[in-house]
PDB file of C-alpha atoms in Angstrom:
ATOM      1  CA  UNK A 261     -11.119 -17.491   0.103  1.00 94.00           C
ATOM      2  CA  UNK A 262      -9.554 -20.318   2.108  1.00 96.00           C
ATOM      3  CA  UNK A 263      -7.931 -19.813   5.513  1.00 97.00           C
ATOM      4  CA  UNK A 264      -4.815 -21.942   5.908  1.00 96.00           C
ATOM      5  CA  UNK A 265      -3.790 -21.072   9.478  1.00 96.00           C
ATOM      6  CA  UNK A 266      -4.778 -18.885  12.403  1.00 95.00           C
ATOM      7  CA  UNK A 267      -3.325 -17.860  15.739  1.00 95.00           C
ATOM      8  CA  UNK A 268      -4.343 -15.560  18.578  1.00 95.00           C
ATOM      9  CA  UNK A 269      -1.494 -13.123  19.236  1.00 93.00           C
ATOM     10  CA  UNK A 270      -0.389 -11.774  22.597  1.00 88.00           C
ATOM     11  CA  UNK A 271      -2.055  -8.412  21.909  1.00 87.00           C
ATOM     12  CA  UNK A 272      -5.411 -10.138  21.335  1.00 91.00           C
ATOM     13  CA  UNK A 273      -5.395  -9.853  17.553  1.00 95.00           C
ATOM     14  CA  UNK A 274      -6.408 -12.840  15.452  1.00 96.00           C
ATOM     15  CA  UNK A 275      -3.893 -13.434  12.641  1.00 96.00           C
ATOM     16  CA  UNK A 276      -5.063 -15.630   9.767  1.00 97.00           C
ATOM     17  CA  UNK A 277      -3.223 -16.684   6.621  1.00 96.00           C
ATOM     18  CA  UNK A 278      -5.410 -17.151   3.548  1.00 96.00           C
ATOM     19  CA  UNK A 279      -5.303 -17.917  -0.133  1.00 95.00           C
ATOM     20  CA  UNK A 280      -7.615 -16.601  -2.821  1.00 96.00           C
ATOM     21  CA  UNK A 281      -6.812 -18.542  -5.950  1.00 94.00           C
ATOM     22  CA  UNK A 282      -3.094 -17.877  -6.459  1.00 92.00           C
ATOM     23  CA  UNK A 283      -3.098 -14.885  -4.093  1.00 94.00           C
ATOM     24  CA  UNK A 284      -1.583 -15.438  -0.623  1.00 94.00           C
ATOM     25  CA  UNK A 285      -2.584 -13.019   2.113  1.00 94.00           C
ATOM     26  CA  UNK A 286      -2.736 -12.290   5.824  1.00 95.00           C
ATOM     27  CA  UNK A 287      -5.686 -10.889   7.766  1.00 97.00           C
ATOM     28  CA  UNK A 288      -5.436  -9.357  11.232  1.00 97.00           C
ATOM     29  CA  UNK A 289      -8.648  -8.683  13.152  1.00 96.00           C
ATOM     30  CA  UNK A 290      -9.201  -7.239  16.642  1.00 95.00           C
ATOM     31  CA  UNK A 291     -11.571  -8.627  19.216  1.00 92.00           C
ATOM     32  CA  UNK A 292     -14.856  -6.809  18.672  1.00 89.00           C
ATOM     33  CA  UNK A 293     -18.552  -7.480  19.213  1.00 81.00           C
ATOM     34  CA  UNK A 294     -19.492  -5.430  16.141  1.00 90.00           C
ATOM     35  CA  UNK A 295     -18.204  -5.479  12.547  1.00 93.00           C
ATOM     36  CA  UNK A 296     -15.056  -3.368  12.127  1.00 96.00           C
ATOM     37  CA  UNK A 297     -13.862  -1.212   9.206  1.00 97.00           C
ATOM     38  CA  UNK A 298     -11.268  -2.667   6.831  1.00 98.00           C
ATOM     39  CA  UNK A 299      -7.867  -1.315   5.776  1.00 98.00           C
ATOM     40  CA  UNK A 300      -6.053  -2.765   2.779  1.00 97.00           C
ATOM     41  CA  UNK A 301      -2.298  -2.531   3.383  1.00 95.00           C
ATOM     42  CA  UNK A 302      -0.247  -2.807   0.183  1.00 91.00           C
ATOM     43  CA  UNK A 303       3.541  -2.919   0.150  1.00 83.00           C
ATOM     44  CA  UNK A 304       5.893  -1.851  -2.622  1.00 70.00           C
ATOM     45  CA  UNK A 305       6.687  -4.625  -5.050  1.00 60.00           C
ATOM     46  CA  UNK A 306       9.496  -6.946  -4.036  1.00 61.00           C
ATOM     47  CA  UNK A 307       8.792  -6.969  -0.301  1.00 66.00           C
ATOM     48  CA  UNK A 308       6.944  -9.994   1.073  1.00 68.00           C
ATOM     49  CA  UNK A 309       3.842  -9.447   3.208  1.00 76.00           C
ATOM     50  CA  UNK A 310       5.714 -11.199   6.050  1.00 77.00           C
ATOM     51  CA  UNK A 311       8.478  -8.568   6.161  1.00 81.00           C
ATOM     52  CA  UNK A 312       8.789  -7.683   9.883  1.00 84.00           C
ATOM     53  CA  UNK A 313       8.468  -3.913   9.424  1.00 85.00           C
ATOM     54  CA  UNK A 314       5.277  -4.366   7.390  1.00 88.00           C
ATOM     55  CA  UNK A 315       3.820  -6.860   9.856  1.00 91.00           C
ATOM     56  CA  UNK A 316       4.506  -4.486  12.755  1.00 92.00           C
ATOM     57  CA  UNK A 317       2.702  -1.661  10.950  1.00 92.00           C
ATOM     58  CA  UNK A 318      -0.258  -3.908  10.140  1.00 94.00           C
ATOM     59  CA  UNK A 319      -0.587  -5.159  13.716  1.00 95.00           C
ATOM     60  CA  UNK A 320      -0.380  -1.670  15.198  1.00 94.00           C
ATOM     61  CA  UNK A 321      -3.039  -0.452  12.775  1.00 95.00           C
ATOM     62  CA  UNK A 322      -5.306  -3.391  13.600  1.00 96.00           C
ATOM     63  CA  UNK A 323      -4.939  -2.564  17.287  1.00 94.00           C
ATOM     64  CA  UNK A 324      -6.736   0.739  16.592  1.00 94.00           C
ATOM     65  CA  UNK A 325      -9.835  -1.373  15.894  1.00 95.00           C
ATOM     66  CA  UNK A 326      -9.540  -2.290  12.214  1.00 97.00           C
ATOM     67  CA  UNK A 327      -9.398  -5.447  10.151  1.00 97.00           C
ATOM     68  CA  UNK A 328      -6.131  -5.170   8.207  1.00 97.00           C
ATOM     69  CA  UNK A 329      -5.288  -7.271   5.158  1.00 96.00           C
ATOM     70  CA  UNK A 330      -2.056  -7.634   3.181  1.00 95.00           C
ATOM     71  CA  UNK A 331      -1.380  -9.753   0.103  1.00 94.00           C
ATOM     72  CA  UNK A 332       1.700 -10.625  -1.888  1.00 90.00           C
ATOM     73  CA  UNK A 333       1.463  -8.879  -5.231  1.00 84.00           C
ATOM     74  CA  UNK A 334       2.631 -10.695  -8.393  1.00 81.00           C
ATOM     75  CA  UNK A 335       6.368 -11.350  -8.092  1.00 77.00           C
ATOM     76  CA  UNK A 336       6.433 -10.701  -4.332  1.00 77.00           C
ATOM     77  CA  UNK A 337       7.149 -13.146  -1.525  1.00 76.00           C
ATOM     78  CA  UNK A 338       6.879 -16.729  -2.733  1.00 74.00           C
ATOM     79  CA  UNK A 339       5.003 -15.808  -5.904  1.00 80.00           C
ATOM     80  CA  UNK A 340       7.040 -16.582  -9.027  1.00 76.00           C
ATOM     81  CA  UNK A 341       8.507 -13.823 -11.136  1.00 75.00           C
ATOM     82  CA  UNK A 342       8.322 -13.904 -14.902  1.00 74.00           C
ATOM     83  CA  UNK A 343      11.394 -13.659 -17.101  1.00 76.00           C
ATOM     84  CA  UNK A 344      10.194 -10.195 -18.101  1.00 74.00           C
ATOM     85  CA  UNK A 345      10.085  -9.146 -14.426  1.00 73.00           C
ATOM     86  CA  UNK A 346      13.641 -10.383 -13.867  1.00 74.00           C
ATOM     87  CA  UNK A 347      14.905  -8.591 -16.962  1.00 78.00           C
ATOM     88  CA  UNK A 348      13.207  -5.348 -15.893  1.00 73.00           C
ATOM     89  CA  UNK A 349      14.690  -5.572 -12.391  1.00 73.00           C
ATOM     90  CA  UNK A 350      18.158  -6.236 -13.788  1.00 77.00           C
ATOM     91  CA  UNK A 351      17.903  -3.265 -16.170  1.00 77.00           C
ATOM     92  CA  UNK A 352      16.692  -1.048 -13.319  1.00 71.00           C
ATOM     93  CA  UNK A 353      19.649  -2.035 -11.115  1.00 73.00           C
ATOM     94  CA  UNK A 354      22.064  -1.434 -13.988  1.00 78.00           C
ATOM     95  CA  UNK A 355      20.666   2.025 -14.770  1.00 73.00           C
ATOM     96  CA  UNK A 356      20.701   3.130 -11.123  1.00 68.00           C
ATOM     97  CA  UNK A 357      24.231   1.826 -10.506  1.00 73.00           C
ATOM     98  CA  UNK A 358      25.416   3.636 -13.633  1.00 72.00           C
ATOM     99  CA  UNK A 359      23.733   6.856 -12.560  1.00 70.00           C
ATOM    100  CA  UNK A 360      21.615   6.911 -15.718  1.00 70.00           C
ATOM    101  CA  UNK A 361      18.066   8.333 -15.898  1.00 65.00           C
ATOM    102  CA  UNK A 362      15.777   5.497 -14.841  1.00 66.00           C
ATOM    103  CA  UNK A 363      12.296   6.948 -15.388  1.00 72.00           C
ATOM    104  CA  UNK A 364      11.606   4.957 -18.557  1.00 75.00           C
ATOM    105  CA  UNK A 365      12.883   1.755 -16.976  1.00 73.00           C
ATOM    106  CA  UNK A 366      10.625   2.361 -13.963  1.00 76.00           C
ATOM    107  CA  UNK A 367       7.732   3.071 -16.334  1.00 78.00           C
ATOM    108  CA  UNK A 368       8.117  -0.231 -18.168  1.00 77.00           C
ATOM    109  CA  UNK A 369       8.497  -2.100 -14.867  1.00 78.00           C
ATOM    110  CA  UNK A 370       5.986  -0.519 -12.458  1.00 83.00           C
ATOM    111  CA  UNK A 371       3.186   0.087 -14.959  1.00 86.00           C
ATOM    112  CA  UNK A 372       2.529  -3.613 -15.668  1.00 86.00           C
ATOM    113  CA  UNK A 373       2.736  -4.394 -11.938  1.00 87.00           C
ATOM    114  CA  UNK A 374      -0.090  -1.943 -11.251  1.00 91.00           C
ATOM    115  CA  UNK A 375      -2.198  -3.456 -14.029  1.00 91.00           C
ATOM    116  CA  UNK A 376      -1.808  -6.928 -12.509  1.00 90.00           C
ATOM    117  CA  UNK A 377      -2.049  -5.995  -8.820  1.00 92.00           C
ATOM    118  CA  UNK A 378      -5.214  -3.878  -8.788  1.00 95.00           C
ATOM    119  CA  UNK A 379      -7.632  -6.611 -10.032  1.00 96.00           C
ATOM    120  CA  UNK A 380      -6.199  -8.910  -7.359  1.00 95.00           C
ATOM    121  CA  UNK A 381      -6.824  -6.309  -4.674  1.00 96.00           C
ATOM    122  CA  UNK A 382     -10.408  -5.834  -5.868  1.00 97.00           C
ATOM    123  CA  UNK A 383     -11.034  -9.592  -5.768  1.00 97.00           C
ATOM    124  CA  UNK A 384      -9.527  -9.708  -2.278  1.00 97.00           C
ATOM    125  CA  UNK A 385     -11.745  -6.832  -1.181  1.00 97.00           C
ATOM    126  CA  UNK A 386     -14.845  -8.661  -2.436  1.00 97.00           C
ATOM    127  CA  UNK A 387     -13.896 -11.749  -0.443  1.00 97.00           C
ATOM    128  CA  UNK A 388     -13.002  -9.872   2.746  1.00 97.00           C
ATOM    129  CA  UNK A 389     -16.233  -7.890   2.861  1.00 97.00           C
ATOM    130  CA  UNK A 390     -18.196 -11.135   2.683  1.00 96.00           C
ATOM    131  CA  UNK A 391     -16.661 -12.322   5.985  1.00 96.00           C
ATOM    132  CA  UNK A 392     -18.526 -11.957   9.278  1.00 92.00           C
ATOM    133  CA  UNK A 393     -17.023  -9.326  11.524  1.00 94.00           C
ATOM    134  CA  UNK A 394     -15.781  -7.080   8.699  1.00 96.00           C
ATOM    135  CA  UNK A 395     -17.808  -4.163   7.406  1.00 89.00           C
ATOM    136  CA  UNK A 396     -17.255  -0.867   5.696  1.00 81.00           C
ATOM    137  CA  UNK A 397     -16.053   1.658   5.169  1.00 94.00           C
ATOM    138  CA  UNK A 398     -12.725   0.683   3.592  1.00 97.00           C
ATOM    139  CA  UNK A 399      -9.358   2.409   3.793  1.00 98.00           C
ATOM    140  CA  UNK A 400      -6.107   1.921   1.901  1.00 97.00           C
ATOM    141  CA  UNK A 401      -2.533   2.236   3.110  1.00 96.00           C
ATOM    142  CA  UNK A 402       0.807   1.877   1.356  1.00 91.00           C
ATOM    143  CA  UNK A 403       2.043   1.571  -2.220  1.00 90.00           C
ATOM    144  CA  UNK A 404       1.110   4.817  -3.979  1.00 93.00           C
ATOM    145  CA  UNK A 405       0.980   3.642  -7.606  1.00 92.00           C
ATOM    146  CA  UNK A 406      -1.398   0.777  -6.802  1.00 94.00           C
ATOM    147  CA  UNK A 407      -3.391   2.923  -4.369  1.00 95.00           C
ATOM    148  CA  UNK A 408      -4.069   5.626  -6.945  1.00 96.00           C
ATOM    149  CA  UNK A 409      -5.458   3.151  -9.464  1.00 96.00           C
ATOM    150  CA  UNK A 410      -7.451   1.312  -6.808  1.00 96.00           C
ATOM    151  CA  UNK A 411      -8.981   4.508  -5.435  1.00 96.00           C
ATOM    152  CA  UNK A 412      -9.794   5.657  -8.973  1.00 96.00           C
ATOM    153  CA  UNK A 413     -11.714   2.504  -9.916  1.00 96.00           C
ATOM    154  CA  UNK A 414     -12.988   1.267  -6.548  1.00 96.00           C
ATOM    155  CA  UNK A 415     -15.810   3.347  -5.000  1.00 96.00           C
ATOM    156  CA  UNK A 416     -15.593   1.414  -1.717  1.00 96.00           C
ATOM    157  CA  UNK A 417     -12.286   3.111  -0.832  1.00 97.00           C
ATOM    158  CA  UNK A 418     -13.243   5.931   1.554  1.00 97.00           C
ATOM    159  CA  UNK A 419      -9.805   7.209   2.674  1.00 98.00           C
ATOM    160  CA  UNK A 420      -6.205   6.547   1.639  1.00 98.00           C
ATOM    161  CA  UNK A 421      -2.739   6.836   3.110  1.00 97.00           C
ATOM    162  CA  UNK A 422       0.039   6.850   0.499  1.00 95.00           C
ATOM    163  CA  UNK A 423       3.798   6.441   0.892  1.00 91.00           C
ATOM    164  CA  UNK A 424       5.634   8.719  -1.532  1.00 86.00           C
ATOM    165  CA  UNK A 425       8.762   6.558  -1.742  1.00 73.00           C
ATOM    166  CA  UNK A 426       8.108   4.780  -5.008  1.00 76.00           C
ATOM    167  CA  UNK A 427       7.885   5.514  -8.716  1.00 80.00           C
ATOM    168  CA  UNK A 428       4.407   6.422  -9.941  1.00 88.00           C
ATOM    169  CA  UNK A 429       3.778   5.719 -13.648  1.00 88.00           C
ATOM    170  CA  UNK A 430       2.475   8.453 -15.925  1.00 89.00           C
ATOM    171  CA  UNK A 431      -0.975   6.833 -16.094  1.00 92.00           C
ATOM    172  CA  UNK A 432      -1.350   7.004 -12.314  1.00 93.00           C
ATOM    173  CA  UNK A 433      -0.031  10.570 -12.179  1.00 93.00           C
ATOM    174  CA  UNK A 434      -2.931  11.502 -14.458  1.00 94.00           C
ATOM    175  CA  UNK A 435      -5.385   9.400 -12.443  1.00 96.00           C
ATOM    176  CA  UNK A 436      -4.328  11.282  -9.293  1.00 96.00           C
ATOM    177  CA  UNK A 437      -6.530  14.167 -10.444  1.00 96.00           C
ATOM    178  CA  UNK A 438      -9.548  11.844 -10.117  1.00 95.00           C
ATOM    179  CA  UNK A 439      -8.824  11.001  -6.473  1.00 96.00           C
ATOM    180  CA  UNK A 440     -11.229  12.858  -4.193  1.00 96.00           C
ATOM    181  CA  UNK A 441     -11.182  10.780  -0.977  1.00 97.00           C
ATOM    182  CA  UNK A 442      -9.428  12.172   2.126  1.00 98.00           C
ATOM    183  CA  UNK A 443      -5.700  11.619   1.718  1.00 97.00           C
ATOM    184  CA  UNK A 444      -2.658  11.345   3.990  1.00 97.00           C
ATOM    185  CA  UNK A 445       0.612  11.498   2.024  1.00 96.00           C
ATOM    186  CA  UNK A 446       3.899  10.518   3.707  1.00 94.00           C
ATOM    187  CA  UNK A 447       7.182  11.810   2.289  1.00 92.00           C
ATOM    188  CA  UNK A 448      10.753  11.052   3.361  1.00 88.00           C
ATOM    189  CA  UNK A 449      12.640  14.241   2.567  1.00 91.00           C
ATOM    190  CA  UNK A 450      15.936  12.508   1.715  1.00 87.00           C
ATOM    191  CA  UNK A 451      14.532   9.404   0.010  1.00 84.00           C
ATOM    192  CA  UNK A 452      17.292   8.013  -2.174  1.00 76.00           C
ATOM    193  CA  UNK A 453      16.183   7.193  -5.706  1.00 69.00           C
ATOM    194  CA  UNK A 454      12.836   8.985  -5.353  1.00 78.00           C
ATOM    195  CA  UNK A 455      13.103  12.652  -6.376  1.00 81.00           C
ATOM    196  CA  UNK A 456      11.433  14.918  -3.840  1.00 87.00           C
ATOM    197  CA  UNK A 457       9.952  17.189  -6.486  1.00 90.00           C
ATOM    198  CA  UNK A 458       8.144  14.262  -8.135  1.00 89.00           C
ATOM    199  CA  UNK A 459       6.385  13.571  -4.847  1.00 91.00           C
ATOM    200  CA  UNK A 460       5.494  17.222  -4.294  1.00 94.00           C
ATOM    201  CA  UNK A 461       4.096  17.523  -7.823  1.00 94.00           C
ATOM    202  CA  UNK A 462       2.035  14.388  -7.285  1.00 94.00           C
ATOM    203  CA  UNK A 463       0.619  15.711  -4.011  1.00 95.00           C
ATOM    204  CA  UNK A 464      -0.379  18.894  -5.802  1.00 95.00           C
ATOM    205  CA  UNK A 465      -2.140  16.879  -8.519  1.00 96.00           C
ATOM    206  CA  UNK A 466      -4.487  14.946  -6.211  1.00 97.00           C
ATOM    207  CA  UNK A 467      -8.082  16.135  -6.536  1.00 96.00           C
ATOM    208  CA  UNK A 468      -8.938  15.578  -2.863  1.00 96.00           C
ATOM    209  CA  UNK A 469     -10.279  18.613  -1.026  1.00 95.00           C
ATOM    210  CA  UNK A 470      -8.879  17.175   2.190  1.00 96.00           C
ATOM    211  CA  UNK A 471      -5.276  16.121   1.730  1.00 97.00           C
ATOM    212  CA  UNK A 472      -2.396  16.277   4.205  1.00 96.00           C
ATOM    213  CA  UNK A 473       1.337  16.013   3.527  1.00 96.00           C
ATOM    214  CA  UNK A 474       3.645  14.765   6.287  1.00 95.00           C
ATOM    215  CA  UNK A 475       7.324  15.233   5.425  1.00 92.00           C
ATOM    216  CA  UNK A 476      10.042  13.799   7.657  1.00 90.00           C
ATOM    217  CA  UNK A 477      13.801  13.944   7.410  1.00 92.00           C
ATOM    218  CA  UNK A 478      15.585  10.718   6.478  1.00 87.00           C
ATOM    219  CA  UNK A 479      15.876   8.058   3.811  1.00 82.00           C
ATOM    220  CA  UNK A 480      13.520   5.547   2.271  1.00 78.00           C
ATOM    221  CA  UNK A 481      13.012   3.273   5.281  1.00 79.00           C
ATOM    222  CA  UNK A 482      13.228   6.011   7.900  1.00 81.00           C
ATOM    223  CA  UNK A 483       9.537   6.845   8.277  1.00 86.00           C
ATOM    224  CA  UNK A 484       9.077   7.594  11.998  1.00 85.00           C
ATOM    225  CA  UNK A 485       6.970   5.166  13.994  1.00 87.00           C
ATOM    226  CA  UNK A 486       4.749   7.993  15.220  1.00 90.00           C
ATOM    227  CA  UNK A 487       3.341   8.239  11.686  1.00 90.00           C
ATOM    228  CA  UNK A 488       1.534   4.947  12.368  1.00 90.00           C
ATOM    229  CA  UNK A 489      -0.141   6.638  15.347  1.00 92.00           C
ATOM    230  CA  UNK A 490      -1.046   9.680  13.249  1.00 93.00           C
ATOM    231  CA  UNK A 491      -2.325   7.349  10.550  1.00 93.00           C
ATOM    232  CA  UNK A 492      -4.601   5.708  13.111  1.00 94.00           C
ATOM    233  CA  UNK A 493      -6.125   9.073  13.963  1.00 95.00           C
ATOM    234  CA  UNK A 494      -6.547   9.829  10.251  1.00 96.00           C
ATOM    235  CA  UNK A 495      -8.459   6.582   9.664  1.00 97.00           C
ATOM    236  CA  UNK A 496     -10.502   7.111  12.830  1.00 97.00           C
ATOM    237  CA  UNK A 497     -11.741  10.434  11.441  1.00 96.00           C
ATOM    238  CA  UNK A 498     -12.862   8.967   8.124  1.00 96.00           C
ATOM    239  CA  UNK A 499     -13.698   5.295   8.724  1.00 96.00           C
ATOM    240  CA  UNK A 500     -15.399   5.373  12.112  1.00 91.00           C
TER     241      UNK A 500
END
């Protein structure tokens, strides 16, 4: 892992850009005399890690006393997209604009993204936990499809917060039954393009004995800001 820049922000957080091979990322850490727990913050594919809404969520979470890391998944931010990615995105847009069923298009698009993203997150986790000032346990926040696979294969994940507004491939819907860590699941009740019943069925499938569903009115990007505060309390219960 190589740090390429760093700056001390007005709220006291240290923000550092890094690269790990081809993976670009950002790490926010609070001022602390002791090692702090780590939260991996993954965004849905297509959004860059520098998107202002995502940065604001990461900084607020770090202010609760956590190291927070975000990376650009394959095809996100400045990372190049393959011809296959571009074709899949174009077919997805066409199907949705035509009002056609898009589940199979999503399946062929999101499934390969999960397969590529999860090994990168595991490599990033290895590198982050080797840094001074960062310790366990580890939490996850964000993209549900990637989070399910990561929590299923990565025993260092101790708690997870998932956003229901994204397609979850069949393989991850099955893997959800293996997830046993404490879970906070956020659902936007009127999320366009993401059927509510799919999210409810997925929540029911999780194997966690402690799982909480927060449902709020509004569309895909309307998650209330207070959910970041509630998320902080959730992580405090399970990571501190």
